[in-house]
Every structure is written in structure tokens, then in C-alpha cells.
mmCIF file of C-alpha atoms and ligand atoms in Angstrom:
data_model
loop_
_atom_site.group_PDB
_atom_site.id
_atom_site.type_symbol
_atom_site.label_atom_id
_atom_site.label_comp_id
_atom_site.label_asym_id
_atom_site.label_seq_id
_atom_site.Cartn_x
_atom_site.Cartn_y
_atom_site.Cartn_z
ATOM 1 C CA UNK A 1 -14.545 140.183 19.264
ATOM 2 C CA UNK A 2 -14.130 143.762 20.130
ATOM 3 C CA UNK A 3 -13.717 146.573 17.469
ATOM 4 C CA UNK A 4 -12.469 149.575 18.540
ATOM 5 C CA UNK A 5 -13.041 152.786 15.728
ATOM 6 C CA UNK A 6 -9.888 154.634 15.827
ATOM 7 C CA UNK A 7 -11.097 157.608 13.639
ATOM 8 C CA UNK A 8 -10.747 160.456 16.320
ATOM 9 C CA UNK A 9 -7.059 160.159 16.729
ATOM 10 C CA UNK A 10 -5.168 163.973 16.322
ATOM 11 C CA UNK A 11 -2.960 162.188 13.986
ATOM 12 C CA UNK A 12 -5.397 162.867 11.668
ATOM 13 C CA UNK A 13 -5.298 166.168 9.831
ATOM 14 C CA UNK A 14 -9.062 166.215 10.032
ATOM 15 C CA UNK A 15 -9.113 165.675 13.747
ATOM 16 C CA UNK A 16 -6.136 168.378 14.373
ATOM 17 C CA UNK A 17 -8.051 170.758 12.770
ATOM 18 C CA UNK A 18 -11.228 170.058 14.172
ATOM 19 C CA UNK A 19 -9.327 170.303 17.523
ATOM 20 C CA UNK A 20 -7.545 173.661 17.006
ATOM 21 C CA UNK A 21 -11.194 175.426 15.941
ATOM 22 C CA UNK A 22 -13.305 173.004 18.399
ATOM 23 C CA UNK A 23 -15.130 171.726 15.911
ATOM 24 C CA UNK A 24 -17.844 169.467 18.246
ATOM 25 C CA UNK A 25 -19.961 168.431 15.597
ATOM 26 C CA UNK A 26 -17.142 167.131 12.777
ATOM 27 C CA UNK A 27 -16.244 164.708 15.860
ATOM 28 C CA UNK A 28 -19.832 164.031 16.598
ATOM 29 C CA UNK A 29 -19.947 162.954 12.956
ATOM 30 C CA UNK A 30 -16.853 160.955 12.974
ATOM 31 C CA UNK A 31 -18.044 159.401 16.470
ATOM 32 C CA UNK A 32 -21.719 158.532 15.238
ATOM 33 C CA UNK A 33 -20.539 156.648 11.351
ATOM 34 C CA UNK A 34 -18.365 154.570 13.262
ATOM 35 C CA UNK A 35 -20.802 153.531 15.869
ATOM 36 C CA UNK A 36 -23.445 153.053 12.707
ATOM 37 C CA UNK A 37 -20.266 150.869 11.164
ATOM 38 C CA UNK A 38 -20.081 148.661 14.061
ATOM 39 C CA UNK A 39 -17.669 149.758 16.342
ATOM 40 C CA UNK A 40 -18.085 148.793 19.751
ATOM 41 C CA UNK A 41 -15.571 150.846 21.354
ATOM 42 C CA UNK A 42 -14.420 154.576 20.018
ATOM 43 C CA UNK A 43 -11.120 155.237 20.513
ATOM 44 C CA UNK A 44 -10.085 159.174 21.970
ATOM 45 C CA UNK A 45 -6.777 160.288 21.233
ATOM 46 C CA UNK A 46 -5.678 164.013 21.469
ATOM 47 C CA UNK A 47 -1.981 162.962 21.771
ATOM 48 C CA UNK A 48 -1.190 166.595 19.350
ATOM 49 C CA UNK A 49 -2.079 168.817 21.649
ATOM 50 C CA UNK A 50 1.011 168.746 23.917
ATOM 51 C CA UNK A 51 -0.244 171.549 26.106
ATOM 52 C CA UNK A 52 -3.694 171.151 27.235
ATOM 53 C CA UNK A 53 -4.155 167.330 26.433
ATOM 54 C CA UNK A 54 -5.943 166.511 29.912
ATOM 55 C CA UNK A 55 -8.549 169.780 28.861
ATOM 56 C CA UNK A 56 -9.055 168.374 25.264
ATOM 57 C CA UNK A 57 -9.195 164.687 26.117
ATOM 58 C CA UNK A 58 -11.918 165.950 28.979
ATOM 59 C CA UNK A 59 -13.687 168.117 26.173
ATOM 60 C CA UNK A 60 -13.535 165.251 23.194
ATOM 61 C CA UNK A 61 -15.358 162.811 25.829
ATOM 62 C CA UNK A 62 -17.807 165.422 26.662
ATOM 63 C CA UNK A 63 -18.589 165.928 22.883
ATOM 64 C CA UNK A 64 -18.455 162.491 21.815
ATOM 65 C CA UNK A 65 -20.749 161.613 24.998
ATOM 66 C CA UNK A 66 -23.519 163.988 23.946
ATOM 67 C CA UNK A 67 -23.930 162.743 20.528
ATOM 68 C CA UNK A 68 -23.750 159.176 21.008
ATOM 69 C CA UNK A 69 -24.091 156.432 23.694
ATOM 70 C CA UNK A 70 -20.658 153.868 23.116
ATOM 71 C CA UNK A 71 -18.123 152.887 25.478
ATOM 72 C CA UNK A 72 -14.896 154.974 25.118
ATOM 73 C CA UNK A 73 -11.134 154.277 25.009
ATOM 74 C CA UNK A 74 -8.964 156.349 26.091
ATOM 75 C CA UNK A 75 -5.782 156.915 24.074
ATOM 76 C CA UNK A 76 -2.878 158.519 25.562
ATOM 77 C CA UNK A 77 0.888 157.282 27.233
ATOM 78 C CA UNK A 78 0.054 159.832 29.597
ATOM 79 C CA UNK A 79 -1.897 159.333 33.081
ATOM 80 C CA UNK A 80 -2.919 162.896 33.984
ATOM 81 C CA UNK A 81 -4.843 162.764 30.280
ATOM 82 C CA UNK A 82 -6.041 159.101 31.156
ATOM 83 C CA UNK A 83 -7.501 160.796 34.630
ATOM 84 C CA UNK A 84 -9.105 163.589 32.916
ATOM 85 C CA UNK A 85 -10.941 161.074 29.948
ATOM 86 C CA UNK A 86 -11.917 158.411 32.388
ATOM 87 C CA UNK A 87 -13.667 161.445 35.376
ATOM 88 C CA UNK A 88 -15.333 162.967 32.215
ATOM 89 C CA UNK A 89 -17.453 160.077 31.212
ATOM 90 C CA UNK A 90 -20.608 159.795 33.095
ATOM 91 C CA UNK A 91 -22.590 156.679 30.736
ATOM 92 C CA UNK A 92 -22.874 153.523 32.022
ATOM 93 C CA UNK A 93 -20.336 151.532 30.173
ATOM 94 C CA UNK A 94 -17.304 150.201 30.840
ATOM 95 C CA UNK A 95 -14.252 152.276 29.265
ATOM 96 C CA UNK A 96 -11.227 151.056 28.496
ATOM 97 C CA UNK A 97 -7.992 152.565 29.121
ATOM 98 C CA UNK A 98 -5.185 152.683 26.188
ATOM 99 C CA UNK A 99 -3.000 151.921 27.617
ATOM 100 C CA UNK A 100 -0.759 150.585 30.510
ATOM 101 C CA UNK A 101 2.513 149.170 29.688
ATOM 102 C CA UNK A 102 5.290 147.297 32.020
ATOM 103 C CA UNK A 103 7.542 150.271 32.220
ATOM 104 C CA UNK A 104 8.043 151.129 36.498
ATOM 105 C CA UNK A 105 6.905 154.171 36.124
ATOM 106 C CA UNK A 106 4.229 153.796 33.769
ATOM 107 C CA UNK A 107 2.868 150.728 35.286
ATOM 108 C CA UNK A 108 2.425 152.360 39.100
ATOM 109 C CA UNK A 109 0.585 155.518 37.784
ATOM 110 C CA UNK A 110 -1.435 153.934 35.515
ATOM 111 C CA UNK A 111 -2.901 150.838 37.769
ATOM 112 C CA UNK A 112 -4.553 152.953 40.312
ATOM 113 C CA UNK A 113 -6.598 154.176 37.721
ATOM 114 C CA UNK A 114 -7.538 150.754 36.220
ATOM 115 C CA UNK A 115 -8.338 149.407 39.792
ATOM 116 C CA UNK A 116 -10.335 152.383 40.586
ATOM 117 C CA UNK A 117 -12.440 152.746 37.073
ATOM 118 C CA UNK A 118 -12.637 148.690 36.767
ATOM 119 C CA UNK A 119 -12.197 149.815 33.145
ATOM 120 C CA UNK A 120 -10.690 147.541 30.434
ATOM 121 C CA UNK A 121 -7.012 147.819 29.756
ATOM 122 C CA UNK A 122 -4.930 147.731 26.918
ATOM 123 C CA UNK A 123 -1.283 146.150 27.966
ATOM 124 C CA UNK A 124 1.372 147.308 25.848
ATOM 125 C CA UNK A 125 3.970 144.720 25.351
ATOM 126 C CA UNK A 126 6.672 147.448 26.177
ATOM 127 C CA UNK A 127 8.910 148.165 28.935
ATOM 128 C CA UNK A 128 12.185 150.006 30.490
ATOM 129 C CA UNK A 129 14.893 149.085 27.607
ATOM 130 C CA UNK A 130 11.754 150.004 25.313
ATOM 131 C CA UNK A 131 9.852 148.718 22.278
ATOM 132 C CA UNK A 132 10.163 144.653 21.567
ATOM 133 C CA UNK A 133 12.302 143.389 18.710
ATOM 134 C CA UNK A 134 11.311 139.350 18.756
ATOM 135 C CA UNK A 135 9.138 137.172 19.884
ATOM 136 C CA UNK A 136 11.053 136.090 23.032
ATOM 137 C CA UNK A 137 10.394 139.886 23.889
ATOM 138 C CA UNK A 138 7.063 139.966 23.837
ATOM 139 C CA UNK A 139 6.536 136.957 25.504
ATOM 140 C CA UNK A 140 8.490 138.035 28.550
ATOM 141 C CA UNK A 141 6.888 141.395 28.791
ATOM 142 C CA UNK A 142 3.437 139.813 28.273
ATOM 143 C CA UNK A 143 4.161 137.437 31.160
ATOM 144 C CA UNK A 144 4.733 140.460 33.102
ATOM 145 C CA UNK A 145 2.105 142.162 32.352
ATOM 146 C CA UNK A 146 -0.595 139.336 33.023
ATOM 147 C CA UNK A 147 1.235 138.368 36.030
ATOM 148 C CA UNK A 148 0.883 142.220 37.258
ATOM 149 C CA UNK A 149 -2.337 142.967 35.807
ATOM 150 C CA UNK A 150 -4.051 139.934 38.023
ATOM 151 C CA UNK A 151 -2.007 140.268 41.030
ATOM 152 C CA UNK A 152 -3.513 144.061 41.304
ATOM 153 C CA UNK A 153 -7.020 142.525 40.964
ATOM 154 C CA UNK A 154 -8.074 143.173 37.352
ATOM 155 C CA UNK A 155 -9.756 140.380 35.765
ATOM 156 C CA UNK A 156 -8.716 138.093 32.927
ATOM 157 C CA UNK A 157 -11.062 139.052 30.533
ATOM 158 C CA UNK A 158 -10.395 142.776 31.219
ATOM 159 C CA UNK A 159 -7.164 142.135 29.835
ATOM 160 C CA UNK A 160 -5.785 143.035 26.389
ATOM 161 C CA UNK A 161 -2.332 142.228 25.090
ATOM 162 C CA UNK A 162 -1.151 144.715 22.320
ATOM 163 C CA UNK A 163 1.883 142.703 21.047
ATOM 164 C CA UNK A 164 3.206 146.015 19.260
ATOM 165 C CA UNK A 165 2.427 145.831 15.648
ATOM 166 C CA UNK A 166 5.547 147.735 13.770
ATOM 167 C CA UNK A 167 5.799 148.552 9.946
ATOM 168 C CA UNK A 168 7.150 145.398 7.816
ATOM 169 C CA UNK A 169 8.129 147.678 5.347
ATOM 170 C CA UNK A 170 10.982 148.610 7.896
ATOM 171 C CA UNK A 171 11.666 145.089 9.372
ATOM 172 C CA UNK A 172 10.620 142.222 7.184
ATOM 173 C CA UNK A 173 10.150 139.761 10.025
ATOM 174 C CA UNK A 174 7.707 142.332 11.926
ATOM 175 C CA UNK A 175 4.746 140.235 11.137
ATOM 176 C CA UNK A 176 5.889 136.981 11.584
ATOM 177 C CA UNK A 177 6.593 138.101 15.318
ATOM 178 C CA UNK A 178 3.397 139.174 15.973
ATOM 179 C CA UNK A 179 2.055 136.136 14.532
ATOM 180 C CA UNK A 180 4.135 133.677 16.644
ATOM 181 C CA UNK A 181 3.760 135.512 19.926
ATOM 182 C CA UNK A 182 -0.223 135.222 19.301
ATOM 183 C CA UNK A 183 0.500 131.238 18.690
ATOM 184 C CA UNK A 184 2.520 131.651 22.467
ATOM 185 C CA UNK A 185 0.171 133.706 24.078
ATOM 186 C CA UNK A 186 -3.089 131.435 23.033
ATOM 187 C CA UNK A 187 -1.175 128.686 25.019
ATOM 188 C CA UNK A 188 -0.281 130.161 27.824
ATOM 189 C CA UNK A 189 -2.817 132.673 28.561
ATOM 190 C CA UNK A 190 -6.561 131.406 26.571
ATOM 191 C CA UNK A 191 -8.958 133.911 28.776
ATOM 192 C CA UNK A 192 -6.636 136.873 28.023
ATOM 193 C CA UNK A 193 -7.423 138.758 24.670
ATOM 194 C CA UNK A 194 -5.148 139.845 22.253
ATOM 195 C CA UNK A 195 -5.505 143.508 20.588
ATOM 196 C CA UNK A 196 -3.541 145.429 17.916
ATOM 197 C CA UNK A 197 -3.540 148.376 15.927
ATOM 198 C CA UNK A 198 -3.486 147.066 12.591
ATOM 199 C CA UNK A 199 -2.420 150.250 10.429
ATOM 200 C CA UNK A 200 1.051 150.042 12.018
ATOM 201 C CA UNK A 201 2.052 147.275 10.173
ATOM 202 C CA UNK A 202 1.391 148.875 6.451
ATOM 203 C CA UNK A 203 3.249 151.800 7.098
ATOM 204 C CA UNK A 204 5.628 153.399 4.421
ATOM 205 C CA UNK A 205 3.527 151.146 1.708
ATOM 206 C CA UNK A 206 1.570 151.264 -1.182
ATOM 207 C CA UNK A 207 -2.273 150.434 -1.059
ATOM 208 C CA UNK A 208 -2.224 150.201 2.844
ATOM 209 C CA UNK A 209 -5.669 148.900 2.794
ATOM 210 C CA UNK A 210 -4.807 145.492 1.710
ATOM 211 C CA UNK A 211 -1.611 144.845 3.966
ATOM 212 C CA UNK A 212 -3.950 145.874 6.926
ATOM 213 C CA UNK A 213 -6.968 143.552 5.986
ATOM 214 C CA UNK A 214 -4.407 140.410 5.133
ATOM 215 C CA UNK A 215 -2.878 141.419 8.331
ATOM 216 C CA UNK A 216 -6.206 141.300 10.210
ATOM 217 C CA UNK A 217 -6.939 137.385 8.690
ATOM 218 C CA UNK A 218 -3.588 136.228 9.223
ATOM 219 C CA UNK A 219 -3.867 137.724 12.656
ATOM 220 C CA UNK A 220 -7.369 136.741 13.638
ATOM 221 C CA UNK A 221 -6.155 133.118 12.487
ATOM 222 C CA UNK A 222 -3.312 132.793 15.206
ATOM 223 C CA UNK A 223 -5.556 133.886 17.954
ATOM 224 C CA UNK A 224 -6.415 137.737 17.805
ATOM 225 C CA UNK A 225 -9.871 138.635 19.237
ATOM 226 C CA UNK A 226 -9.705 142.371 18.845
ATOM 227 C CA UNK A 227 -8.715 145.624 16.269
ATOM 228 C CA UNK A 228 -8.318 149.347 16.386
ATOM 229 C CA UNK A 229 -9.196 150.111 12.754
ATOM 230 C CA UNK A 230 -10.886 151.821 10.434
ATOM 231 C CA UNK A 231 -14.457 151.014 11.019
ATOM 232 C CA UNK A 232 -15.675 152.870 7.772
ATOM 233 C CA UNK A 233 -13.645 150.214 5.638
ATOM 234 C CA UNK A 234 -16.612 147.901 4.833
ATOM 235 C CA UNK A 235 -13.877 145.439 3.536
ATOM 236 C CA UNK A 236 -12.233 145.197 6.417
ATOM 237 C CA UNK A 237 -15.379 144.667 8.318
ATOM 238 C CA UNK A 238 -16.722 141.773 5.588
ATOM 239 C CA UNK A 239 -13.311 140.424 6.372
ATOM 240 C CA UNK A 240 -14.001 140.083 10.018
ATOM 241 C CA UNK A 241 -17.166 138.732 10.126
ATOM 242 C CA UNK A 242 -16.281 136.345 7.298
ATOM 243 C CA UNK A 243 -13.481 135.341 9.127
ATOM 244 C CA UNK A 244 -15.115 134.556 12.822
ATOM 245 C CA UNK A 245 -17.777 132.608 10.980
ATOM 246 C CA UNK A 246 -14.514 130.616 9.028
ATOM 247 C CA UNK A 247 -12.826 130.043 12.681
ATOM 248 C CA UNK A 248 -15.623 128.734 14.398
ATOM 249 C CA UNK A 249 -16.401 131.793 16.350
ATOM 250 C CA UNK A 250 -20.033 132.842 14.949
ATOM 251 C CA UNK A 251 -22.941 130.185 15.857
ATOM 252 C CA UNK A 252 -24.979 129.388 12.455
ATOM 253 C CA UNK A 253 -23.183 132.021 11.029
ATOM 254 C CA UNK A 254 -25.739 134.317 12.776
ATOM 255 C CA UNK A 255 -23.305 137.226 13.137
ATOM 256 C CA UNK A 256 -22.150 137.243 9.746
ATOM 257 C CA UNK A 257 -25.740 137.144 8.659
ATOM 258 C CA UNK A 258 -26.919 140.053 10.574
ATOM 259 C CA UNK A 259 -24.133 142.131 9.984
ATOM 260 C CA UNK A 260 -25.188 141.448 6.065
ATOM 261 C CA UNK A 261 -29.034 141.988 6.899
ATOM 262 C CA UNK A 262 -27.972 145.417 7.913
ATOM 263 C CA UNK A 263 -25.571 146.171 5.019
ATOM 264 C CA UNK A 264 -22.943 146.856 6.674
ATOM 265 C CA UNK A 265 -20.016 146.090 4.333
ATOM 266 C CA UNK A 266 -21.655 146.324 1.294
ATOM 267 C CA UNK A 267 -19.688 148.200 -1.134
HETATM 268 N N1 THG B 301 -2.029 150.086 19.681
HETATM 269 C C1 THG B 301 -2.784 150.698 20.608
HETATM 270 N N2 THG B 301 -3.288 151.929 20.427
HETATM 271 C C2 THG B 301 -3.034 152.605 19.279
HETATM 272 C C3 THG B 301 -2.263 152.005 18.274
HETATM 273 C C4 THG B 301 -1.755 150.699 18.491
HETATM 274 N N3 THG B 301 -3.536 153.868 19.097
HETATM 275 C C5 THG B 301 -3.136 154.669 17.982
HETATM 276 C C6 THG B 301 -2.854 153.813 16.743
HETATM 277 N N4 THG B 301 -2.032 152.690 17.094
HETATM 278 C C7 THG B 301 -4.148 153.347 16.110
HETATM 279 N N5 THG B 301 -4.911 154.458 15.644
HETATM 280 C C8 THG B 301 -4.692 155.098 14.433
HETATM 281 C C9 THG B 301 -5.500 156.175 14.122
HETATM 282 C C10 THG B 301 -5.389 156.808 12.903
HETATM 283 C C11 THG B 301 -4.439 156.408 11.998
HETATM 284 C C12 THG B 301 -3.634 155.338 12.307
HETATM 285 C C13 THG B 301 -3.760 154.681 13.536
HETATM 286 C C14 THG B 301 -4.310 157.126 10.702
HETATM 287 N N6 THG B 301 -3.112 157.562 10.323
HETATM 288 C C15 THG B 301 -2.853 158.269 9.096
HETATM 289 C C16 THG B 301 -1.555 157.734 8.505
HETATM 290 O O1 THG B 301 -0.759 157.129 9.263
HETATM 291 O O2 THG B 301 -1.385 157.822 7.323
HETATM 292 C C17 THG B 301 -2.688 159.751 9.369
HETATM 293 C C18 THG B 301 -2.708 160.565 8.130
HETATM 294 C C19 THG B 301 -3.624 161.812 8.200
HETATM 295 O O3 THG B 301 -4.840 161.647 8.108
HETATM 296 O O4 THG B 301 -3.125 162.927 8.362
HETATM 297 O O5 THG B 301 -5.284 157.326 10.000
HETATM 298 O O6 THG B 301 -1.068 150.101 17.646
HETATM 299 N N7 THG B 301 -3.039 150.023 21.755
#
């Protein structure tokens, strides 16, 4: 299980702001609560800043880096700004890269960098005639991706599929999609993890909280291992632990009990 705090994203009005005045210690702030809330990863995403990206991205891992010791992922569809996040970080763990997808072009830039930073990846069920509908076009893209992914060297377990969450207030069937490619993928590829971003799906709705933590159960249930969220909602982060423990994925409940010891999602 691998949580990934996705609180320093530029999508953020907070975090825009922040960038435009370089604000180092509201992101030092944002990067140290979620690490406190049990994030293992901290995700980096300066996607806003259209014109010096790589120089931000570089600067946010700097900043992040000084304040607290976590492995980073870093957040961007574009490679120069994956380059300049991955040569900034100089602690010892492994980052993760978000992410590669099976577009041509895409794919060939990005895999060098993988390979060469034996980083973590996020695969992007995506490719050239764009962003999956169904199931069947997940699958197939997955496929691809796995088949790639391993055939350039990167390990199984550095693998994560991002089946594409998208808003079910705009397509009804957009969770049920998710949930049957996770069914698929458990099948056909066990060692491989699965990863989403779970705010997607609650987009355009009321009370987002709820649709993302009944998204997270139903997801973790069909065979999801890992989230970019919110680490900060305690809910959400009872929900998790309660749930591993309820799928046989916590020994003697020792997680769950920890995680409680430490008060981590009490309200
Ligand atoms: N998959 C992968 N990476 C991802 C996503 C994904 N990275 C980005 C995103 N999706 C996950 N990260 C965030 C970060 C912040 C917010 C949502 C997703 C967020 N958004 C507010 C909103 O939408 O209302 C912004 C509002 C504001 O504060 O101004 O908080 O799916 N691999």
C-alpha cells in the first residue's frame, strides 16, 4: 500500500500563489503535515507554470528536500520537467516518476529516464487516439504498457497502472470501468500495482469527500494497492487502514492498530 500526498499540486490556488511569490516555507508546511499524516510518497506538480516548469519543479524539490526526508513523485506530462525533478533530488530514496504513458512519443522520452533513475513509474493507461473510454481500452493499453515497461528492464513491482479515473458525474459508467479493469488486471498481471487519483472521479459534485472515500473502498476491494489523495483527510485514511485490515492485507491488524496508537485519523 503506497499513499502518495498530492497537496503540492499548482492546481491549487494555495500552491499557485505560493509559487508566483516563492513561498518555500508554505510548501515546507504542506510537505511536512502530509508526511506527519502518513504519506509515503509526496507528489510535485508545478504543471501552472507553463514557462519555467523544469526551474520550478527543480526549485519545489530543493525546498521540499530541505524540510523533510520522503521519497518524491514527480508530476508532470512533460520530460524536460521530469529531468529537472528527478537530477534535483539528492536523498536516498527511490522517486517515482508521474508519469509515462503508451503514447510513441511519450513513451521513448520518458523510458530513458526511468531506466536511468531506477525510479518507480506511474503508467498511464493512455495512448495515441488518447484518453480510454471502456474497459476493453484500458486493458489493451495496460497490456502495452507492462509488456513495454519489462521488456526495457524495469521491474514488476516498480510498476503502477493508473487506469484513468474520470468524473462519473460526466459519464455514469466511469466507475464501473475502473472497477472491472482492476478485476482484469488482478488476473493477468498480480505483481503489478494498480494506482489512481481518486479526486477525479467526484468531480462536478456535491460533498466530494464522500464519492472519493466510497471510491477508494470500492476500489481497494477490486484490487487497488495505491492512492494520490488527500493525506490530511483523516477519514479517508481510517478508511484505508480499516479497509486493508477487512481484505486480509494487515497481519493481526497491526497496521490498523498503530496507525490508531498514533492518532492518526482521529477526528
Ligand atoms: N493520476 C496520476 N496523477 C495525478 C492524477 C491522477 N496527478 C494530479 C491529480 N490526478 C491528483 N492530484 C490532485 C491534486 C489536487 C487536487 C486534485 C488532484 C485538488 N483540486 C482542487 C479541485 O479540483 O477542486 C483544486 C481547487 C483549488 O484548490 O483551487 O485539490 O489521476 N497518475
Amino acid at each position: 500500500m503506497l499513499i502518495v500526498g498530492e497537496l503540492i499540486n499548482s492546481s491549487r490556488s494555495m500552491i499557485k500563489d505560493a509559487l508566483e511569490k516563492m513561498d518555500s516555507t508554505l510548501i515546507q508546511e504542506i510537505a511536512q503535515k502530509q508526511v506527519e499524516a502518513g504519506a509515503h510518497y509526496i507528489d510535485v506538480n508545478c504543471g501552472t507554470q507553463v514557462y519555467n516548469e523544469p526551474e520550478i519543479m527543480a526549485w519545489l524539490v530543493k525546498v521540499i528536500q530541505d524540510k523533510v526526508s520522503a521519497p518524491l513523485c514527480i508530476d508532470s506530462p512533460n520530460p524536460k520537467v521530469l529531468k529537472a525533478g528527478l537530477s534535483s533530488i539528492n536523498n536516498n530514496y527511490q522517486p517515482m516518476v508521474n508519469s509515462i504513458t503508451a503514447e510513441a512519443k511519450k513513451f521513448s522520452e520518458v523510458i530513458p529516464l526511468v531506466v536511468e533513475y531506477k525510479v518507480k513509474v506511474i503508467a498511464l493507461c493512455m495512448d495515441d487516439s488518447g484518453m480510454p473510454k471502456t474497459t476493453e481500452d484500458r486493458l489493451r493499453i495496460a497490456d502495452r504498457l507492462v509488456n513495454d515497461l519489462v521488456s526495457a528492464g524495469v521491474k514488476e513491482d516498480d510498476i503502477h497502472l493508473d487506469p484513468l479515473v474520470q468524473p462519473v458525474s460526466f459519464d455514469s459508467q466511469a466507475g464501473v470501468a475502473v472497477l472491472e479493469t482492476l478485476l482484469k488486471l488482478k488476473e493477468q498481471y498480480p505483481r503489478v500495482h494498480k494506482i489512481c487519483g481518486l479526486s477525479n472521479v467526484s468531480f462536478g459534485l456535491p460533498t466530494r469527500k464522500i464519492i472519493n472515500q466510497t471510491f477508494m473502498i470500492q476500489t481497494m476491494t477490486a484490487g487497488m494497492d495505491s492512492y494520490i489523495l488527500d493525506p490530511l483527510d483523516k477519514k479517508m485514511m481510517g478508511f484505508i487502514y480499516a479497509s486493508q485490515a477487512l481484505l486480509g492485507k494487515d497481519d493481526f491488524c497491526m497496521n490498523y492498530i498503530a496507525v490508531h496508537r498514533k492518532g492518526l485519523y482521529t477526528e
